[in-house]
Short mmCIF file of C-alpha atoms and ligand atoms in Angstrom, two decimals:
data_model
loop_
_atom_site.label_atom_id
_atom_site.label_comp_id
_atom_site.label_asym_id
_atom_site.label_seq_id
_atom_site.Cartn_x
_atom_site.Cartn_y
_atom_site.Cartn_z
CA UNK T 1 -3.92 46.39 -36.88
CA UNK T 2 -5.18 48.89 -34.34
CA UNK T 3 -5.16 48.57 -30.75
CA UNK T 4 -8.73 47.15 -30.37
CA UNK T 5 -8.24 44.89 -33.36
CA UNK T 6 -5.44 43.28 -31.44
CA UNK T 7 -7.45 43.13 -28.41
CA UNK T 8 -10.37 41.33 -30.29
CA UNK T 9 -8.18 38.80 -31.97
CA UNK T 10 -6.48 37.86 -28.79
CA UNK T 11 -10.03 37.29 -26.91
CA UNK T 12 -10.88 35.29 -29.98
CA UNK T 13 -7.68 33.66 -29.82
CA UNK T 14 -8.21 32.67 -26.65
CA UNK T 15 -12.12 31.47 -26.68
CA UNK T 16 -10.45 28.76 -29.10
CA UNK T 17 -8.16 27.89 -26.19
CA UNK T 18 -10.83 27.68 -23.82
CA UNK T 19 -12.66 26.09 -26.18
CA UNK T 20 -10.34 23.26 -26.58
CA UNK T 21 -9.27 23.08 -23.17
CA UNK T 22 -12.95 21.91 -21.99
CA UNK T 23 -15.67 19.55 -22.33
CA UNK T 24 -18.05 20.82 -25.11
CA UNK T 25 -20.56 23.30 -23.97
CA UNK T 26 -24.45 22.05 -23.69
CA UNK T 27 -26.94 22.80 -26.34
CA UNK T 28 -29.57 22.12 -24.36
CA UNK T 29 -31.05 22.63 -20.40
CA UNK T 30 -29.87 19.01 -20.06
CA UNK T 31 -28.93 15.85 -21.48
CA UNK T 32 -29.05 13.16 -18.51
CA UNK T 33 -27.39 10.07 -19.05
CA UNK T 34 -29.23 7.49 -20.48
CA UNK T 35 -27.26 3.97 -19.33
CA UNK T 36 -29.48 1.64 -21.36
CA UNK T 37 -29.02 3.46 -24.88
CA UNK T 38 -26.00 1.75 -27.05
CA UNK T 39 -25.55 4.81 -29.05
CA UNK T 40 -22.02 5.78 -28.76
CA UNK T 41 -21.21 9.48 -28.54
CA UNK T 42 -18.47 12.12 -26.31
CA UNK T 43 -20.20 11.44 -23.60
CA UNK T 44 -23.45 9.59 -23.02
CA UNK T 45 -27.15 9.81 -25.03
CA UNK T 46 -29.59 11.63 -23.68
CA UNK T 47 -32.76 10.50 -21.99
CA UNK T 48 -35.88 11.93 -23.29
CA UNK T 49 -36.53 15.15 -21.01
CA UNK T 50 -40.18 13.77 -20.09
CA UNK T 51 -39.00 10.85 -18.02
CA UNK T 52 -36.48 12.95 -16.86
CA UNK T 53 -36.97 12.82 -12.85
CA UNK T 54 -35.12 15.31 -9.72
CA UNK T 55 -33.02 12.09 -8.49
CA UNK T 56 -31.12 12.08 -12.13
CA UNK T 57 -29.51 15.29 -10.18
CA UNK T 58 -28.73 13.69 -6.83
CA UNK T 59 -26.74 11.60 -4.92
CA UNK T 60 -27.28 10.45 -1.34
CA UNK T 61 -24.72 9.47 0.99
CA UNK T 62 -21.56 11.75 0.87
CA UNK T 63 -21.63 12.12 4.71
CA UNK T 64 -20.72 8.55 5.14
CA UNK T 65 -16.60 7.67 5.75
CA UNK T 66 -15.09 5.40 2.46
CA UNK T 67 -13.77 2.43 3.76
CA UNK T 68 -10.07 2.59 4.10
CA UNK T 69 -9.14 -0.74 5.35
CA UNK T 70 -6.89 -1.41 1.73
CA UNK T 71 -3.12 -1.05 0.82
CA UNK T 72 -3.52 2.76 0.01
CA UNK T 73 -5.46 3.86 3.46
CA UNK T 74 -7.48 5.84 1.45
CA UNK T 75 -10.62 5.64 -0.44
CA UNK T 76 -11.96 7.38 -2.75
CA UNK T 77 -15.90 7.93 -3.42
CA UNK T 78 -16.80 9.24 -6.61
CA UNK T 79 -19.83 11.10 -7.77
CA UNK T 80 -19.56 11.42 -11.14
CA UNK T 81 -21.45 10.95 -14.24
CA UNK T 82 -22.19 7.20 -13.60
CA UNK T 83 -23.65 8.14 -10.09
CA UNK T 84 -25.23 10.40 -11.51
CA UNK T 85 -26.62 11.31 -14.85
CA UNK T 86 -27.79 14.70 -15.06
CA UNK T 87 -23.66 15.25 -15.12
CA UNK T 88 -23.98 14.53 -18.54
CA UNK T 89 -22.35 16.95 -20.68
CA UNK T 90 -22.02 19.14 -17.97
CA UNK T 91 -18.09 18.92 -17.49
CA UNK T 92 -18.00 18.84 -13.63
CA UNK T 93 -18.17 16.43 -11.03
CA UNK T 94 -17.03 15.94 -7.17
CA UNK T 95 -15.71 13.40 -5.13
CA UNK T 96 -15.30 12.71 -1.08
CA UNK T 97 -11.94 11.17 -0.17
CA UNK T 98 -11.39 9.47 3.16
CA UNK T 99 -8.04 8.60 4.23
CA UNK T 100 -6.87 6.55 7.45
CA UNK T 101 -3.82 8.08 9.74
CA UNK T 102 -0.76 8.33 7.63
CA UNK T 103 -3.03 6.93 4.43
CA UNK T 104 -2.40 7.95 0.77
CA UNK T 105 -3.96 8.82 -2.67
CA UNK T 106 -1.79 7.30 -4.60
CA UNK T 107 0.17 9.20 -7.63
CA UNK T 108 -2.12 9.91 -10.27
CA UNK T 109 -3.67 12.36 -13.10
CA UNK T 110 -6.98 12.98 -14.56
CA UNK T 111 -6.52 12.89 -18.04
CA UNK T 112 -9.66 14.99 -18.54
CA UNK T 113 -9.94 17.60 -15.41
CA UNK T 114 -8.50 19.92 -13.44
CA UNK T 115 -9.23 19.02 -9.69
CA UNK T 116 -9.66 21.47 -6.26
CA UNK T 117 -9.73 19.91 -3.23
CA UNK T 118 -11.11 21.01 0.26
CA UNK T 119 -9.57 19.27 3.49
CA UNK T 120 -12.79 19.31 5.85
CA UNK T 121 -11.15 17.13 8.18
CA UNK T 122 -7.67 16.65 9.84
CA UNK T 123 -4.37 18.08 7.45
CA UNK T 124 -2.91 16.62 4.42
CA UNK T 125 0.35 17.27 2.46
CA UNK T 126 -0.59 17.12 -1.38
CA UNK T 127 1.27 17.84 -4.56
CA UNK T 128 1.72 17.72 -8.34
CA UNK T 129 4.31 17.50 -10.52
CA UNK T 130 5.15 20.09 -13.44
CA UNK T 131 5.79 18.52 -16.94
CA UNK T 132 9.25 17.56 -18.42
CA UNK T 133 12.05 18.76 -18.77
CA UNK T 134 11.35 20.24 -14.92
CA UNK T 135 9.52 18.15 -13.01
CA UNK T 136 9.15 20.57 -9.93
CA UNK T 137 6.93 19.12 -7.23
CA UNK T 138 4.43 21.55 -6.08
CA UNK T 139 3.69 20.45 -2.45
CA UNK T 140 1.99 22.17 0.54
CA UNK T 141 0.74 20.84 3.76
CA UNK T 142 -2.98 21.32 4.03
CA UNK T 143 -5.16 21.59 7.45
CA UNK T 144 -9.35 21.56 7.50
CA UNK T 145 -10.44 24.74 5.38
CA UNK T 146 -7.45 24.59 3.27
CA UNK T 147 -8.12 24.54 -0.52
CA UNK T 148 -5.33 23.53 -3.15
CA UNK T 149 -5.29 23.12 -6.96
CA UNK T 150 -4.51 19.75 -9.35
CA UNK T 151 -4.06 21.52 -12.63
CA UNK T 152 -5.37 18.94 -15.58
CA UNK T 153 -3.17 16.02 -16.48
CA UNK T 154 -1.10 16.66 -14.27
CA UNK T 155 0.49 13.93 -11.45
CA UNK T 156 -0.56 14.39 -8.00
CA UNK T 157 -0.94 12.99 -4.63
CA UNK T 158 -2.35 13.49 -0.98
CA UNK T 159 -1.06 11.94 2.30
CA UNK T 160 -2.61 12.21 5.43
CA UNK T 161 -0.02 14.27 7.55
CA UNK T 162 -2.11 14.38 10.78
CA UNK T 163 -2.55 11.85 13.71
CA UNK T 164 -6.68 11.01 12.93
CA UNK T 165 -9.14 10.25 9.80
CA UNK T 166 -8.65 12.81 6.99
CA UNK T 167 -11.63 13.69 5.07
CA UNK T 168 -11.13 15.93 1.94
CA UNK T 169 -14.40 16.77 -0.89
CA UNK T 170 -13.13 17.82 -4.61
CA UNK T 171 -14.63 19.35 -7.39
CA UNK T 172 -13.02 18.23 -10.88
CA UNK T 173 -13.76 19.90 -13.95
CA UNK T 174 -14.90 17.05 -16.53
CA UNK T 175 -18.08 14.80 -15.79
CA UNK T 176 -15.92 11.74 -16.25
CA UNK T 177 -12.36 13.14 -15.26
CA UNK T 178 -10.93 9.38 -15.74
CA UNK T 179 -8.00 7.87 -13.20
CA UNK T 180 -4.73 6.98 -14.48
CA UNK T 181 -2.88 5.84 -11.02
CA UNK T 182 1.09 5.73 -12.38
CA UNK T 183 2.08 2.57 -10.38
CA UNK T 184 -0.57 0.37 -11.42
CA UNK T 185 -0.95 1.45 -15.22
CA UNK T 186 2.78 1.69 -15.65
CA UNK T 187 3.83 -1.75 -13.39
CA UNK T 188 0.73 -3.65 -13.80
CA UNK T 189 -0.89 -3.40 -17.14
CA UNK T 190 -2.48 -5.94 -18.72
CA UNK T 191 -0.64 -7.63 -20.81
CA UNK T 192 2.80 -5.85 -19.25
CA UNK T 193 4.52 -3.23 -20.93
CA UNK T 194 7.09 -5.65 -20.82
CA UNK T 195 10.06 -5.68 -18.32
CA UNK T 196 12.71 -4.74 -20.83
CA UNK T 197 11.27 -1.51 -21.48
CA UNK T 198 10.45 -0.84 -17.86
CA UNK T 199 13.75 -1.68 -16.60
CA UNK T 200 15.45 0.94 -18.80
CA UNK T 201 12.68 3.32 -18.09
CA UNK T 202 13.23 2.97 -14.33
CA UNK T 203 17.10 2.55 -15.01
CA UNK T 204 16.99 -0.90 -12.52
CA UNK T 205 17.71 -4.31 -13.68
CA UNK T 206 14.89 -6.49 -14.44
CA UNK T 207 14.87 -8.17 -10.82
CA UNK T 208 13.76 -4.91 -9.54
CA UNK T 209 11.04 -4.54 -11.87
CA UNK T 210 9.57 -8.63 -11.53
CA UNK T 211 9.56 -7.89 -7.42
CA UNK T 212 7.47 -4.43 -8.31
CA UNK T 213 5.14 -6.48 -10.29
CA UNK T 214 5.07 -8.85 -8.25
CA UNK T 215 2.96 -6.26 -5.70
CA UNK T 216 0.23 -5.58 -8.13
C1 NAG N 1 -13.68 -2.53 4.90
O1 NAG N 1 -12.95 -3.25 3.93
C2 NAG N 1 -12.31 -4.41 4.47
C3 NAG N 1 -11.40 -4.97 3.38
O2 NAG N 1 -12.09 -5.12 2.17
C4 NAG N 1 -13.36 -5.38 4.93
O3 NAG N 1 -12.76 -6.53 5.46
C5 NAG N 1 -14.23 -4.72 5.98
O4 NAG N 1 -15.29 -5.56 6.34
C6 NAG N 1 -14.80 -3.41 5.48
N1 NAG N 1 -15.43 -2.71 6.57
C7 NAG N 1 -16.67 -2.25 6.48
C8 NAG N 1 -17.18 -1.52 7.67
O5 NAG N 1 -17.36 -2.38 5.48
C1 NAG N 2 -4.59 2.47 -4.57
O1 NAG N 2 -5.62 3.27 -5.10
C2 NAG N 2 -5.69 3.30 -6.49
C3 NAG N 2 -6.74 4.30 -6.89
O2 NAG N 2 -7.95 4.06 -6.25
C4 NAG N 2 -5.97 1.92 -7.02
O3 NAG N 2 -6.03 1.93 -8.42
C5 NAG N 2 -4.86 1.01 -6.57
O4 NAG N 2 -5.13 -0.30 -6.96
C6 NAG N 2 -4.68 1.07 -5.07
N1 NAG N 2 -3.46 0.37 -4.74
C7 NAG N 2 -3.44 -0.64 -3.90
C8 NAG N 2 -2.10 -1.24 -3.65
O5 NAG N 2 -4.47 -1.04 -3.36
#
């Protein structure tokens, strides 16, 4: 194989990658969501592009704090495909996160999207985890400006590391990135995983594992 043959298959090669890695590419201008249709596709049916109307693209209200009065000092306000529909099949969406002094985002992935976050308002200390066998946390402390990287899937967190309100805005790369917070899917799934399992996972005796429950 000459040079430029090699070249070609490894842009091909990776195309496929990319290909794989992301949410299918539109075939069309737009496809906004239609939330009365029961057809069942990846993603949502379309709406027919004549009643197809400039709000389907917008979202009002992202200036205005989340409430943070709850056990994680943090909320998080999503605009996604569900707020709104022209998302569909567009593979990105954003969210505002609020968080109260010394508040968290809880451990978590997206199963479907990378994430990068903005603080716009006091600092934060965030970080991810690499995959087995490592396990490195990634961490950095963040202050207003600041911009750090969730790669996809995997587990990350933010914690308010200033005095005051926090206020970060993220862009994620699907159009429904999906939440999988660790504590509650892995503690408090319904029905439980069951406490033998999660007592060797957590290598605790099952007392330790009924009181963790016992939060959720
Ligand atoms: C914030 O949430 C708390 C707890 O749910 C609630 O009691 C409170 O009224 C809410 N505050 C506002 C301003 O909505
Ligand atoms: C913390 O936030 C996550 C994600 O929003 C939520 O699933 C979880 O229930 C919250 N935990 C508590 C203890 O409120």
């Amino acid at each position: 194989m000459g040079k430029q043959a090699v070249v070609l298959s490894l842009v091909a090669l990776s195309c496929v990658l990319l290909a794989r890695a992301f949410e299918p590419s539109p075939l069309q201008d737009f496809c906004v969501a239609d939330a009365t249709s029961s057809v069942k596709v990846n993603g949502q049916a379309c709406k027919s592009p004549a009643s197809v109307v400039a709000n389907d693209f917008s979202f009002t209200g992202l200036h205005l704090p989340g409430n943070t009065s709850n056990p994680n000092g943090s909320k998080v306000t999503p605009v996604s495909v569900t707020q709104v529909p022209g998302l569909n099949t567009l593979g990105i969406s954003m969210v505002r996160i609020d968080y109260a002094p010394w508040g968290i985002n809880p451990p978590h992935t997206h199963p479907r999207a990378t994430e990068i976050l903005t603080v716009v308002e006091g600092s934060l200390l965030v970080g991810f985890v690499t995959s087995n066998p490592d396990n490195r946390l990634i961490t950095k402390t963040l202050v207003k400006g600041d911009v750090f990287v969730f790669p996809v899937g995997l587990v990350h967190f933010q914690k308010n590391a200033g005095t005051g309100n926090a206020v970060a805005i993220a862009a994620l790369s699907s159009q429904n990135p999906g939440v999988i917070t660790i504590a509650n899917a892995v503690l408090a799934s319904k029905p439980s995983i069951g406490v033998d399992v999660l007592a060797k996972a957590f290598q605790v005796d099952k007392s330790v594992v009924y009181h963790l429950q016992q939060n959720f």
